[in-house]
Short mmCIF file of N, CA and C in Angstrom, two decimals:
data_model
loop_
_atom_site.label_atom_id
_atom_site.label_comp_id
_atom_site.label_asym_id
_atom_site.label_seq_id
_atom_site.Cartn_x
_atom_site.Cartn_y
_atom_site.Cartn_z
N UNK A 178 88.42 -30.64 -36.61
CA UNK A 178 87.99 -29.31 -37.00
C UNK A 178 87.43 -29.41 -38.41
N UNK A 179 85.99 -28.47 -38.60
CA UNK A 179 85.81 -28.97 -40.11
C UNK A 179 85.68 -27.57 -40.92
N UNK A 180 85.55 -27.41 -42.07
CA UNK A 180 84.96 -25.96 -42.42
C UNK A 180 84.17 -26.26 -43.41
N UNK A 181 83.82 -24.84 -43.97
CA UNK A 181 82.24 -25.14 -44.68
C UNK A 181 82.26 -24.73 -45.95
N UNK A 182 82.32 -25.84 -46.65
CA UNK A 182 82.48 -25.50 -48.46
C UNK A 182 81.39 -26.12 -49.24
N UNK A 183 80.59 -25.16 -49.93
CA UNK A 183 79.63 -25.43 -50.68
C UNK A 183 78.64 -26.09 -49.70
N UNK A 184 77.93 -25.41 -48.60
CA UNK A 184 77.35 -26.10 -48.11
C UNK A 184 77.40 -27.40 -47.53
N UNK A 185 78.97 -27.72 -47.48
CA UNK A 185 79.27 -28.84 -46.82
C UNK A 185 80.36 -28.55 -45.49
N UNK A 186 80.18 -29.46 -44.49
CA UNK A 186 81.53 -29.33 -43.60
C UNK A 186 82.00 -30.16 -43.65
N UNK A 187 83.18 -30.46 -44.04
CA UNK A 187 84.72 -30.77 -44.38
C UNK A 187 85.60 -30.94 -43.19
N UNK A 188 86.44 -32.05 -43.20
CA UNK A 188 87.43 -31.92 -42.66
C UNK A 188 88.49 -31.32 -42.67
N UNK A 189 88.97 -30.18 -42.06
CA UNK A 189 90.29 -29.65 -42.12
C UNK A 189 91.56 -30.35 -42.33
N UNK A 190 92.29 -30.35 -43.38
CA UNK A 190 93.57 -30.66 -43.11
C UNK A 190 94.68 -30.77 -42.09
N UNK A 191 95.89 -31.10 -41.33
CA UNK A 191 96.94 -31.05 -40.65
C UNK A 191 97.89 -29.90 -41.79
N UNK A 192 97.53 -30.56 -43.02
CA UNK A 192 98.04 -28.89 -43.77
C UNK A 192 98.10 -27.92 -44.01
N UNK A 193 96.66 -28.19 -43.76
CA UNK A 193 95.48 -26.87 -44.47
C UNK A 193 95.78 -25.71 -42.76
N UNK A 194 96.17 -26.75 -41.37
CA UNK A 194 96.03 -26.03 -40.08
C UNK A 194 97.59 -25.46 -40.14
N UNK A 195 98.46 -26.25 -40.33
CA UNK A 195 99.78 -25.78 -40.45
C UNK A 195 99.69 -24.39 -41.16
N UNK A 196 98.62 -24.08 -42.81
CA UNK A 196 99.01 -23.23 -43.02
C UNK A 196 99.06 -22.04 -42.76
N UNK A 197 97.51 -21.96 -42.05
CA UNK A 197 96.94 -21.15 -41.16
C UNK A 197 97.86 -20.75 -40.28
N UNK A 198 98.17 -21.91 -39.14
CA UNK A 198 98.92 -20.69 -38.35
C UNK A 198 100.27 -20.29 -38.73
N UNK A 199 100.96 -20.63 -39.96
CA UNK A 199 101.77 -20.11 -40.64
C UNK A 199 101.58 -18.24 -41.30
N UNK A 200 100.00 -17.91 -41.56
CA UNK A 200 99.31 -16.73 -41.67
C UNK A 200 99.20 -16.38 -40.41
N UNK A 201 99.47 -16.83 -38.94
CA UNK A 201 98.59 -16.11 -38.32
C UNK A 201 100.72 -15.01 -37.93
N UNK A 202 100.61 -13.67 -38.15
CA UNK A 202 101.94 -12.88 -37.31
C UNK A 202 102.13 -13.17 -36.13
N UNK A 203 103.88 -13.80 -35.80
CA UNK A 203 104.62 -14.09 -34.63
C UNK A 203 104.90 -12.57 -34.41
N UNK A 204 105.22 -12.51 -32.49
CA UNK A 204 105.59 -11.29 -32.20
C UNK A 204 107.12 -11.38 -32.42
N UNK A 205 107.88 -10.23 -32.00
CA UNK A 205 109.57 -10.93 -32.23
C UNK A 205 109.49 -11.21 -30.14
N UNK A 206 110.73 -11.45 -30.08
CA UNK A 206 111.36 -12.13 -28.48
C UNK A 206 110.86 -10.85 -27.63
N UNK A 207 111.74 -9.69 -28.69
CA UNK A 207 111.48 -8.35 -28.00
C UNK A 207 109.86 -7.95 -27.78
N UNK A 208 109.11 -7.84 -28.36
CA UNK A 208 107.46 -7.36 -28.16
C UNK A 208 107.34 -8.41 -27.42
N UNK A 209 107.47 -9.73 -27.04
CA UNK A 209 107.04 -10.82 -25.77
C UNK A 209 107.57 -10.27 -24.28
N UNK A 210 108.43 -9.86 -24.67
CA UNK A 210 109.51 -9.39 -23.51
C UNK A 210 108.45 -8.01 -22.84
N UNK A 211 108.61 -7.34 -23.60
CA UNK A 211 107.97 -6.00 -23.68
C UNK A 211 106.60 -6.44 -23.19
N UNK A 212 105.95 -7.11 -23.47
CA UNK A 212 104.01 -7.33 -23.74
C UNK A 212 103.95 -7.70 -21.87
N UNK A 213 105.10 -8.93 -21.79
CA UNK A 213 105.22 -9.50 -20.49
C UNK A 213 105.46 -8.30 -19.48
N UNK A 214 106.20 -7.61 -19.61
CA UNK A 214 106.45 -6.60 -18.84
C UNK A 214 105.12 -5.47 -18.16
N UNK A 215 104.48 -5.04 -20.18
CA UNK A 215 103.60 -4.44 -19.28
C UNK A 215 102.24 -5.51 -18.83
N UNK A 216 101.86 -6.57 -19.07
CA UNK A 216 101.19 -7.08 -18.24
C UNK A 216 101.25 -7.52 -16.52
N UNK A 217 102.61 -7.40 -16.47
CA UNK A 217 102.97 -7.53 -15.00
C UNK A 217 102.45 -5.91 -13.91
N UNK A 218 102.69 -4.95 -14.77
CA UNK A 218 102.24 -3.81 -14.84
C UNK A 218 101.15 -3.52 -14.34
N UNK A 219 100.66 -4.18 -15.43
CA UNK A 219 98.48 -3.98 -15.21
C UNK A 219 98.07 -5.05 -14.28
N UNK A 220 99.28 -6.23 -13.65
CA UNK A 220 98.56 -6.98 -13.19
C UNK A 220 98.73 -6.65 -11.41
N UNK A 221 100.09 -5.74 -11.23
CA UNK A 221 100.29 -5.31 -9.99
C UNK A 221 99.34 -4.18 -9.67
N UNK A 222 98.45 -3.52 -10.92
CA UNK A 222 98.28 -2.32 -10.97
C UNK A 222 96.51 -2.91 -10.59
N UNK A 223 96.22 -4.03 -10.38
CA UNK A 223 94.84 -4.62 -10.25
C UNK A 223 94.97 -5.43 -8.97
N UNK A 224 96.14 -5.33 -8.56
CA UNK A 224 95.76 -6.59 -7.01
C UNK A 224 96.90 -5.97 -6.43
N UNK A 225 96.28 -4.92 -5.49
CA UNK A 225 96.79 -4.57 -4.74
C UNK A 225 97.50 -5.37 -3.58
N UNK A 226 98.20 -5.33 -2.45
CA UNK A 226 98.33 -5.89 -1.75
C UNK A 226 97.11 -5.50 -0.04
N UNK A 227 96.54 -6.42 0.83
CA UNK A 227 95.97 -6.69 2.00
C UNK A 227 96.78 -6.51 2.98
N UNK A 228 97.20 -5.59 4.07
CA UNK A 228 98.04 -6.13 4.62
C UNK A 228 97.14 -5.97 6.38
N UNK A 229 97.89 -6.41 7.25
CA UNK A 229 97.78 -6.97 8.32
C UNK A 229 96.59 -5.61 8.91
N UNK A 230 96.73 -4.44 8.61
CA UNK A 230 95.56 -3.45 9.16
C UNK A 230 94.53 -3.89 8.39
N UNK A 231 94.26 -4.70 7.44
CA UNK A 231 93.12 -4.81 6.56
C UNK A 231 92.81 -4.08 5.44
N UNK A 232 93.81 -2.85 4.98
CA UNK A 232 93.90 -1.79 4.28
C UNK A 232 94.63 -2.43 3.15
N UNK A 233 94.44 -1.80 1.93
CA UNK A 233 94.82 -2.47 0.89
C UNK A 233 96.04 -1.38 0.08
N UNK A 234 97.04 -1.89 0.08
CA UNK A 234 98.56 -1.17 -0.15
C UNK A 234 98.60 -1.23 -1.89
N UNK A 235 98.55 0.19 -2.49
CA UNK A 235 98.97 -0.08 -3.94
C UNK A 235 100.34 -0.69 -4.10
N UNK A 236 101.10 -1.32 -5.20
CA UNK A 236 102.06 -2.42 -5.22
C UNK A 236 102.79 -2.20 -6.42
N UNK A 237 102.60 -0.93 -7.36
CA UNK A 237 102.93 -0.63 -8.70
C UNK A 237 104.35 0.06 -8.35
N UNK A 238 105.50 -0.58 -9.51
CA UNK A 238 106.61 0.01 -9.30
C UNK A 238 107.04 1.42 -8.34
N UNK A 239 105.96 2.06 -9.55
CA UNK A 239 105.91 3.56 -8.93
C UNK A 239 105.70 3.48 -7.62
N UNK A 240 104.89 3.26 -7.48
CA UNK A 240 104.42 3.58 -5.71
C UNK A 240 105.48 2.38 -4.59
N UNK A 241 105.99 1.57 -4.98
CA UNK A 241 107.18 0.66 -4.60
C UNK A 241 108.21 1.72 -4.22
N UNK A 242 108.85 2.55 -5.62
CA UNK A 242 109.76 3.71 -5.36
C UNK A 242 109.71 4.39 -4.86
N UNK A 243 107.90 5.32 -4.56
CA UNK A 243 108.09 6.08 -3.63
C UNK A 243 108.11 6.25 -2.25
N UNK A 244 107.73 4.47 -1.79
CA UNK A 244 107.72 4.44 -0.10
C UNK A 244 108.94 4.16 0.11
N UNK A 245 110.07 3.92 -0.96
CA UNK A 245 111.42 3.35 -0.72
C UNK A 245 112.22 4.83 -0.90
N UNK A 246 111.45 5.76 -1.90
CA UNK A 246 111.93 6.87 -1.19
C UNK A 246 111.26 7.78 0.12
N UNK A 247 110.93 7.66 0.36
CA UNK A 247 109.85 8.06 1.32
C UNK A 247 110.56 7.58 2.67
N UNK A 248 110.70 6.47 2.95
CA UNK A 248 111.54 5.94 3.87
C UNK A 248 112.76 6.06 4.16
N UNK A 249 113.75 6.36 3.07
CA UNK A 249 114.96 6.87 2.93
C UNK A 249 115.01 8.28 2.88
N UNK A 250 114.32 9.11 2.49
CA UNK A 250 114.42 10.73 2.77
C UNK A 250 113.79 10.80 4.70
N UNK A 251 113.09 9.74 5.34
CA UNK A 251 112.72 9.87 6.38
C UNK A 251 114.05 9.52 7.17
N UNK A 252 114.84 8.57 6.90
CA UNK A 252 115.88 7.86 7.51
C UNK A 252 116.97 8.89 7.67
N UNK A 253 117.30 9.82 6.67
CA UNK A 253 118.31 10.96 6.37
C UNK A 253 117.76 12.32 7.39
N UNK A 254 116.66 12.56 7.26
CA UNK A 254 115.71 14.07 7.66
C UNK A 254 116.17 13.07 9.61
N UNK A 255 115.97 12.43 9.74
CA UNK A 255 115.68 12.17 11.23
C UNK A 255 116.96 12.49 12.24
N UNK A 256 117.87 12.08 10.96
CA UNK A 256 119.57 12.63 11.44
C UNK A 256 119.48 14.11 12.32
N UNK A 257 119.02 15.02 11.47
CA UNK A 257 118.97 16.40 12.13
C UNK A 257 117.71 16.71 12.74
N UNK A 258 117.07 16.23 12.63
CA UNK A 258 115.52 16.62 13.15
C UNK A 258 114.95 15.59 13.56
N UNK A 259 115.37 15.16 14.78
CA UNK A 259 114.70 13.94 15.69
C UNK A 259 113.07 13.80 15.42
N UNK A 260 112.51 14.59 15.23
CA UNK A 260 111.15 15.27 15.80
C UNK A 260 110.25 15.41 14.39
N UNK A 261 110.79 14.80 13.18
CA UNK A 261 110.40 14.29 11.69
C UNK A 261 109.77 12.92 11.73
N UNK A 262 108.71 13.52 10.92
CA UNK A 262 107.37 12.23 10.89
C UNK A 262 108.18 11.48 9.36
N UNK A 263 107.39 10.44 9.62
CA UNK A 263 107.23 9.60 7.82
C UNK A 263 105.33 9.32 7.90
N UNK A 264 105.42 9.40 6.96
CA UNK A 264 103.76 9.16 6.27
C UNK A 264 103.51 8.39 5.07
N UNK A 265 102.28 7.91 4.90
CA UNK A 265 102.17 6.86 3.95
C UNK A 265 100.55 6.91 3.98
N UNK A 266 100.13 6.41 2.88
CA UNK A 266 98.80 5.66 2.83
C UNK A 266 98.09 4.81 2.02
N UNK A 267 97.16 4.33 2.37
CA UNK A 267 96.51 2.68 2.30
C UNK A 267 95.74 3.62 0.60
N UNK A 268 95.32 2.37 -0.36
CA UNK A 268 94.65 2.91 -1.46
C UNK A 268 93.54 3.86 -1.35
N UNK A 269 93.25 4.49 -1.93
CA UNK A 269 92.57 5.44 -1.94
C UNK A 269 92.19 6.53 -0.88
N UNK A 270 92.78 6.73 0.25
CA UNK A 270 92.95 7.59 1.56
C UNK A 270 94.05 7.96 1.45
N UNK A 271 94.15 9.34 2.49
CA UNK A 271 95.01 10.05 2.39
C UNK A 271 96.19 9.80 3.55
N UNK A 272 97.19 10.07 3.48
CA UNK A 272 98.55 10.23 4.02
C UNK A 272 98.52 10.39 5.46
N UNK A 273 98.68 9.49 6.44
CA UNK A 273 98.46 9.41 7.86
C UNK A 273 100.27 9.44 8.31
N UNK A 274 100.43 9.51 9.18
CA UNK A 274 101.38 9.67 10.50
C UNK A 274 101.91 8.22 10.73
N UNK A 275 102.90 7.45 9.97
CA UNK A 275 102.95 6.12 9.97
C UNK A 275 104.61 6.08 11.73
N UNK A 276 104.57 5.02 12.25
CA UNK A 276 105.63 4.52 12.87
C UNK A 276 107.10 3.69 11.51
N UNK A 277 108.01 4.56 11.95
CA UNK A 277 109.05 3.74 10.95
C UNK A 277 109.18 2.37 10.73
N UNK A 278 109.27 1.57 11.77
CA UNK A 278 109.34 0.25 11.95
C UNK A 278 108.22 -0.39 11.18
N UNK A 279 106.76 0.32 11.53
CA UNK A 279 105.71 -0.29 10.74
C UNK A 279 105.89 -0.29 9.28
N UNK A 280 106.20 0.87 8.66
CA UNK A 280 106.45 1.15 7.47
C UNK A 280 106.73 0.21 6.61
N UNK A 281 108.51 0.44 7.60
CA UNK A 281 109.45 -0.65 6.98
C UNK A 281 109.02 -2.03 6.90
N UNK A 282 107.89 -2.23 8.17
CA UNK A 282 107.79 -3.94 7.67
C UNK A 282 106.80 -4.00 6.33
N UNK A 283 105.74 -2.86 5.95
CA UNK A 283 104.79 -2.79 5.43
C UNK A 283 105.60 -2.66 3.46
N UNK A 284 107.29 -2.44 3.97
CA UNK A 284 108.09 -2.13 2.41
C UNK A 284 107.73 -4.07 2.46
N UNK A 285 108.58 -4.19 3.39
CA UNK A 285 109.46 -5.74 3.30
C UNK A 285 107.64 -7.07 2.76
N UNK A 286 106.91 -6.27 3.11
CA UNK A 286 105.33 -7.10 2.72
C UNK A 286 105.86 -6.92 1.44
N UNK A 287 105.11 -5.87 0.93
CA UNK A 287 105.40 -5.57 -0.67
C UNK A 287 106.18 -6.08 -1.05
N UNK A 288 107.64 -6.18 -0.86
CA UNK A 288 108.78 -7.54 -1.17
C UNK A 288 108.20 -8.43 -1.67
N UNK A 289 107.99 -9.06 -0.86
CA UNK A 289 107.74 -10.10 -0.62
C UNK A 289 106.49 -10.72 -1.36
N UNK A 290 105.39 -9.65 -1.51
CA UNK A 290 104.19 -10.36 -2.63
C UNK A 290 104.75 -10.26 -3.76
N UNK A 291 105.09 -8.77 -4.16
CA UNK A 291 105.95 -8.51 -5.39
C UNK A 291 107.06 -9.81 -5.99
N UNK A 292 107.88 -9.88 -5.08
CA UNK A 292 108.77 -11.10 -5.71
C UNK A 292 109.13 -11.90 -6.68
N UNK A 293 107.73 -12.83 -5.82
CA UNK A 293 107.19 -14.31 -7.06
C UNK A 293 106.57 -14.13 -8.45
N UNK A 294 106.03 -12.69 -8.38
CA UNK A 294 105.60 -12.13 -9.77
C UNK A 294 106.87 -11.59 -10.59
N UNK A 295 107.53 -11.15 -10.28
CA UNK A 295 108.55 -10.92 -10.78
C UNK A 295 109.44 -12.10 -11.45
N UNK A 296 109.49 -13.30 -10.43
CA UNK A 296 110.30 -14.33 -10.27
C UNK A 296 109.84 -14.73 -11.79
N UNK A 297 107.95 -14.47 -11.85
CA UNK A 297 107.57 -15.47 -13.21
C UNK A 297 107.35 -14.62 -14.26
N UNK A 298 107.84 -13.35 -14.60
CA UNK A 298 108.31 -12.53 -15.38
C UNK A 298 109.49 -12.78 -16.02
N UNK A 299 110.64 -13.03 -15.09
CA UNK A 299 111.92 -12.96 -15.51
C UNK A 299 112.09 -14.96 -16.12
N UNK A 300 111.29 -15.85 -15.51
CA UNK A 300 111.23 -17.14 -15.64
C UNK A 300 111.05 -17.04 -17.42
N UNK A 301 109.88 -16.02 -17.44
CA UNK A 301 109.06 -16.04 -18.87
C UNK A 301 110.38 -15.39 -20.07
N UNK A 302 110.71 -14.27 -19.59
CA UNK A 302 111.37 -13.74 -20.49
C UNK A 302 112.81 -14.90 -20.89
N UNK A 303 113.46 -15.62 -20.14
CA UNK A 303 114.26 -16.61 -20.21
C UNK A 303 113.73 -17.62 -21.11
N UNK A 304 112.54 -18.30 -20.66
CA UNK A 304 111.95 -19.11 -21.86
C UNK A 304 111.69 -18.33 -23.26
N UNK A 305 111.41 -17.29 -23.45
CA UNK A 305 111.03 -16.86 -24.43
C UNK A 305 112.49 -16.59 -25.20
N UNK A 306 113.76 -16.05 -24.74
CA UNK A 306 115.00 -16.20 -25.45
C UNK A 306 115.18 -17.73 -25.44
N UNK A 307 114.96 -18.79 -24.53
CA UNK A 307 115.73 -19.79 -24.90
C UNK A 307 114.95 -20.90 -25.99
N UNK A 308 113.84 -20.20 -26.05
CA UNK A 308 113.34 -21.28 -27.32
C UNK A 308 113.86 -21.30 -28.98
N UNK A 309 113.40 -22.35 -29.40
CA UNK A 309 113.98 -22.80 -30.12
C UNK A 309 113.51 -21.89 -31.48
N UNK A 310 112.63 -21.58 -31.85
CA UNK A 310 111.95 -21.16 -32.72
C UNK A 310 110.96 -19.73 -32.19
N UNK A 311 111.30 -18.97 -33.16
CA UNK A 311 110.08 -17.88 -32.97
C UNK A 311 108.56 -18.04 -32.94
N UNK A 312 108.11 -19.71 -32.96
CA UNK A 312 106.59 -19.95 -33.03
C UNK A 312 106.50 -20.74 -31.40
N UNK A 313 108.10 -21.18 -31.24
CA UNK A 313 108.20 -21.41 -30.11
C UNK A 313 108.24 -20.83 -28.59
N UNK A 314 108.77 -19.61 -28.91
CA UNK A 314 108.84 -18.28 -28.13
C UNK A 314 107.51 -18.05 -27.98
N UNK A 315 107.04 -17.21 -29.28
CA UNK A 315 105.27 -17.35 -28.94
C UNK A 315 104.07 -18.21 -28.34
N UNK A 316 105.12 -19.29 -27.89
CA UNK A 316 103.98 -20.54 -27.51
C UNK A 316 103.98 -20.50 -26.03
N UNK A 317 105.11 -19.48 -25.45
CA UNK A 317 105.31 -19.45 -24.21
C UNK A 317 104.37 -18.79 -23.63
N UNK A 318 103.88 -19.78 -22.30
CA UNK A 318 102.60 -19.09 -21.62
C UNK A 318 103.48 -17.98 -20.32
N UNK A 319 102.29 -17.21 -19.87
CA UNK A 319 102.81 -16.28 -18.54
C UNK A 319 101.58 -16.01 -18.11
N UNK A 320 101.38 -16.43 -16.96
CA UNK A 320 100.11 -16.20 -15.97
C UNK A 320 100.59 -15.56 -14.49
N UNK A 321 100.11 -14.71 -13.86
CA UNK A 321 100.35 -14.85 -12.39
C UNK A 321 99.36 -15.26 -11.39
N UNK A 322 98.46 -15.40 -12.30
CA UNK A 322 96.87 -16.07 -11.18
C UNK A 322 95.97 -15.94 -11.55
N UNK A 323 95.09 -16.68 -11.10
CA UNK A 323 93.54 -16.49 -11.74
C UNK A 323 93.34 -15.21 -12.52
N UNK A 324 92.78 -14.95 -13.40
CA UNK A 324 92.34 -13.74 -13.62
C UNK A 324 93.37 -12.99 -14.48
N UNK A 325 94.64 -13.37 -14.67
CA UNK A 325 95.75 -12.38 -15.24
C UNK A 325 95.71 -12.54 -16.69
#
């Protein structure tokens, strides 16, 4: 690496780089923790899930909670009222007449993509407490796929 003094380029120091990123602000464990979190966020909130109709299933906590409530206020309502629909729908369309069974397998999908992202959320936040150093923590990478 060189820089440019008096019209010359120079070799950078191993000191001169140390000091630098000594200037550059570490986050603390907590804002990594936090940052990781909401990037998992924006990243469920951008790749939806495909599922077997070809329709593409939003996958964001929120909408996780509400087919899990959705399914469970259907499971309770059916007790007294045989003759009670459940409904759901694919991104951007509206709320169709779903079969329970389908539903439910369409929760257990979402599971199941959801998961491994999670898995490398909670992987990350573990590395990031168990390092050694706060430049070390910061050095910890978190990807979930191309593009994240």
């Amino acid at each position: 690496m060189k820089k440019y003094v008096n019209g010359e380029y120079l070799e950078i120091t191993s000191e001169e780089i140390s000091a630098m990123e000594q200037m550059i602000p570490l986050k603390s464990r907590a804002e990594l923790i936090s940052d990781s979190k909401a990037a998992l966020a924006v990243y469920l909130a951008a790749h939806p899930l495909t599922w077997v109709d070809g329709k593409t299933y939003n996958v964001t906590e929120d909408k996780q909670a509400l087919l899990m409530g959705n399914i469970a206020a259907y499971q309770i309502e059916v007790q007294s009222n045989p003759a009670a629909v459940v409904t759901w729908n694919a991104s951007g369309e509206e709320c169709t007449v779903w079969d329970i069974g389908q539903l439910c397998a369409l929760a257990v999908a979402i599971k199941n993509y959801v998961k491994p992202l999670v898995a490398a959320q909670q992987a990350y936040e573990v590395a990031v407490m168990s390092a050694a150093t706060d430049a070390d923590a910061n050095a910890v990478q978190l990807a979930y796929g191309e593009g994240s």
